[in-house]
Tab-separated table of C-alpha atoms in Angstrom:
chain	number	residue	atom	x	y	z
A	24	UNK	CA	0.000	0.000	0.000
A	25	UNK	CA	1.361	3.382	-0.958
A	26	UNK	CA	0.679	6.889	-2.109
A	27	UNK	CA	1.763	7.755	-5.615
A	28	UNK	CA	1.038	10.397	-8.253
A	29	UNK	CA	-2.050	9.557	-10.295
A	30	UNK	CA	-1.589	8.391	-13.861
A	31	UNK	CA	-3.930	8.680	-16.862
A	32	UNK	CA	-4.687	4.955	-16.530
A	33	UNK	CA	-6.206	5.690	-13.076
A	34	UNK	CA	-8.997	7.776	-14.605
A	35	UNK	CA	-11.794	5.196	-14.261
A	36	UNK	CA	-11.092	4.548	-10.568
A	37	UNK	CA	-10.638	8.264	-9.905
A	38	UNK	CA	-14.000	8.961	-11.507
A	39	UNK	CA	-15.630	6.280	-9.311
A	40	UNK	CA	-14.211	7.941	-6.194
A	41	UNK	CA	-15.047	11.451	-7.437
A	42	UNK	CA	-18.687	10.413	-7.795
A	43	UNK	CA	-18.661	9.116	-4.213
A	44	UNK	CA	-17.042	12.371	-3.058
A	45	UNK	CA	-19.659	14.396	-4.957
A	46	UNK	CA	-22.524	12.507	-3.363
A	47	UNK	CA	-21.107	12.655	0.176
A	48	UNK	CA	-20.210	16.354	-0.067
A	49	UNK	CA	-23.617	17.331	-1.462
A	50	UNK	CA	-21.749	19.416	-4.017
A	51	UNK	CA	-24.951	20.149	-5.921
A	52	UNK	CA	-25.953	22.402	-3.016
A	53	UNK	CA	-22.712	24.437	-3.118
A	54	UNK	CA	-21.334	24.130	-6.631
A	55	UNK	CA	-23.813	22.795	-9.155
A	56	UNK	CA	-21.321	23.246	-12.004
A	57	UNK	CA	-19.285	20.390	-10.492
A	58	UNK	CA	-22.059	17.824	-10.749
A	59	UNK	CA	-21.398	16.416	-14.219
A	60	UNK	CA	-19.175	13.480	-15.049
A	61	UNK	CA	-17.645	15.596	-17.827
A	62	UNK	CA	-16.556	18.214	-15.271
A	63	UNK	CA	-14.833	15.628	-13.090
A	64	UNK	CA	-13.120	13.988	-16.084
A	65	UNK	CA	-11.657	17.369	-17.110
A	66	UNK	CA	-10.669	18.262	-13.546
A	67	UNK	CA	-8.929	14.953	-12.870
A	68	UNK	CA	-7.117	15.057	-16.221
A	69	UNK	CA	-5.925	18.570	-15.350
A	70	UNK	CA	-4.663	17.446	-11.933
A	71	UNK	CA	-2.790	14.505	-13.448
A	72	UNK	CA	-1.182	16.309	-16.387
A	73	UNK	CA	-0.630	19.936	-15.306
A	74	UNK	CA	2.626	20.650	-13.468
A	75	UNK	CA	0.850	23.288	-11.351
A	76	UNK	CA	-1.657	20.740	-10.084
A	77	UNK	CA	-1.417	17.514	-8.133
A	78	UNK	CA	-3.397	14.323	-7.830
A	79	UNK	CA	-2.132	11.680	-5.443
A	80	UNK	CA	-3.793	8.282	-5.028
A	81	UNK	CA	-3.690	5.574	-2.390
A	82	UNK	CA	-2.929	2.301	-4.165
A	83	UNK	CA	-3.341	-0.874	-2.133
A	84	UNK	CA	-1.911	-3.004	-4.941
A	85	UNK	CA	-5.243	-4.183	-6.297
A	86	UNK	CA	-7.292	-0.996	-6.383
A	87	UNK	CA	-7.246	2.694	-5.619
A	88	UNK	CA	-8.805	3.579	-2.287
A	89	UNK	CA	-8.440	7.350	-2.098
A	90	UNK	CA	-7.224	10.539	-3.737
A	91	UNK	CA	-6.285	14.121	-3.011
A	92	UNK	CA	-6.150	16.962	-5.538
A	93	UNK	CA	-4.504	20.350	-5.187
A	94	UNK	CA	-3.380	23.332	-7.228
A	95	UNK	CA	-0.627	25.906	-6.909
A	96	UNK	CA	-1.871	29.403	-6.443
A	97	UNK	CA	-1.163	32.582	-4.594
A	98	UNK	CA	-2.476	34.129	-1.411
A	99	UNK	CA	-5.498	36.351	-1.963
A	100	UNK	CA	-3.840	39.092	0.089
A	101	UNK	CA	-0.472	38.996	-1.741
A	102	UNK	CA	0.124	37.567	-5.202
A	103	UNK	CA	3.813	37.021	-4.381
A	104	UNK	CA	2.999	34.413	-1.721
A	105	UNK	CA	2.838	30.969	-3.367
A	106	UNK	CA	0.286	28.602	-1.898
A	107	UNK	CA	-0.954	25.065	-2.357
A	108	UNK	CA	-4.715	24.765	-2.177
A	109	UNK	CA	-6.182	21.347	-1.438
A	110	UNK	CA	-9.265	20.942	-3.605
A	111	UNK	CA	-10.739	17.528	-2.895
A	112	UNK	CA	-9.862	14.552	-0.746
A	113	UNK	CA	-11.550	11.176	-0.618
A	114	UNK	CA	-10.836	7.882	1.131
A	115	UNK	CA	-13.134	4.910	0.549
A	116	UNK	CA	-15.108	3.970	3.663
A	117	UNK	CA	-13.345	0.599	4.182
A	118	UNK	CA	-9.937	2.342	4.237
A	119	UNK	CA	-10.672	5.133	6.695
A	120	UNK	CA	-8.846	5.470	10.024
A	121	UNK	CA	-5.726	3.844	8.578
A	122	UNK	CA	-3.634	7.021	8.308
A	123	UNK	CA	-4.321	7.606	4.606
A	124	UNK	CA	-5.547	11.184	5.152
A	125	UNK	CA	-2.394	11.947	7.117
A	126	UNK	CA	-0.270	10.424	4.359
A	127	UNK	CA	-2.118	12.573	1.805
A	128	UNK	CA	-1.557	15.785	3.774
A	129	UNK	CA	2.123	14.853	4.199
A	130	UNK	CA	2.397	14.331	0.433
A	131	UNK	CA	0.646	17.625	-0.192
A	132	UNK	CA	3.019	19.421	2.171
A	133	UNK	CA	6.119	17.886	0.548
A	134	UNK	CA	4.869	18.772	-2.938
A	135	UNK	CA	4.147	22.339	-1.826
A	136	UNK	CA	7.616	22.681	-0.350
A	137	UNK	CA	9.179	21.399	-3.578
A	138	UNK	CA	7.162	24.019	-5.502
A	139	UNK	CA	8.320	26.906	-3.310
A	140	UNK	CA	4.992	27.367	-1.552
A	141	UNK	CA	4.833	29.197	1.780
A	142	UNK	CA	1.390	27.956	2.762
A	143	UNK	CA	-0.688	24.818	2.292
A	144	UNK	CA	-4.415	25.229	2.807
A	145	UNK	CA	-7.250	22.758	3.013
A	146	UNK	CA	-10.806	23.992	2.758
A	147	UNK	CA	-14.281	22.616	2.848
A	148	UNK	CA	-17.854	23.631	3.174
A	149	UNK	CA	-18.377	23.727	6.905
A	150	UNK	CA	-21.768	22.022	6.570
A	151	UNK	CA	-20.089	18.987	5.067
A	152	UNK	CA	-16.773	18.615	6.842
A	153	UNK	CA	-16.937	15.637	9.171
A	154	UNK	CA	-15.350	16.260	12.561
A	155	UNK	CA	-12.764	13.569	11.777
A	156	UNK	CA	-11.354	15.610	8.876
A	157	UNK	CA	-10.918	18.719	11.005
A	158	UNK	CA	-9.304	16.620	13.742
A	159	UNK	CA	-6.937	14.996	11.226
A	160	UNK	CA	-5.964	18.384	9.762
A	161	UNK	CA	-5.329	19.870	13.202
A	162	UNK	CA	-3.302	16.802	14.228
A	163	UNK	CA	-1.121	17.444	11.174
A	164	UNK	CA	-0.451	21.095	11.997
A	165	UNK	CA	-3.281	22.822	10.085
A	166	UNK	CA	-4.997	25.721	11.860
A	167	UNK	CA	-8.530	26.915	11.187
A	168	UNK	CA	-8.109	30.635	10.532
A	169	UNK	CA	-11.272	32.059	9.105
A	170	UNK	CA	-14.325	31.550	6.983
A	171	UNK	CA	-14.188	32.376	3.298
A	172	UNK	CA	-17.184	33.943	1.586
A	173	UNK	CA	-17.767	33.351	-2.117
A	174	UNK	CA	-20.332	34.036	-4.792
A	175	UNK	CA	-20.916	31.919	-7.860
A	176	UNK	CA	-20.194	33.690	-11.132
A	177	UNK	CA	-22.844	32.868	-13.696
């Protein structure tokens, strides 16, 4: 069992997990544009192929059991501050509480450091975030700073 960068051949399994993530996160409520299979296919392809994006998977040798995606960006208060923004994380139910989330955040941190980032952030809709995710993030050195307000552009 190990974490590795996703490959194009992982697309089918990634799409399966993305659908599970979508359903669990009730994304339709927050971001209806993310609800199509076409959207997720494009997003995952971007995260696999773009050097400014990341998709890591948990591979148990016979199947994928989780993923994390992230992009390089900049701080909203200063465009000179490079950041890594976690976008989506999923671990299949049977593989939870095995340290996979911690391994993902470690991988995210190492990737961010290699890219010259000063900050790694992980965000979620507060209505969705299970307590376990917040606990795992805090255990790994993440601090909840503030709420972010947004408005959909249509």
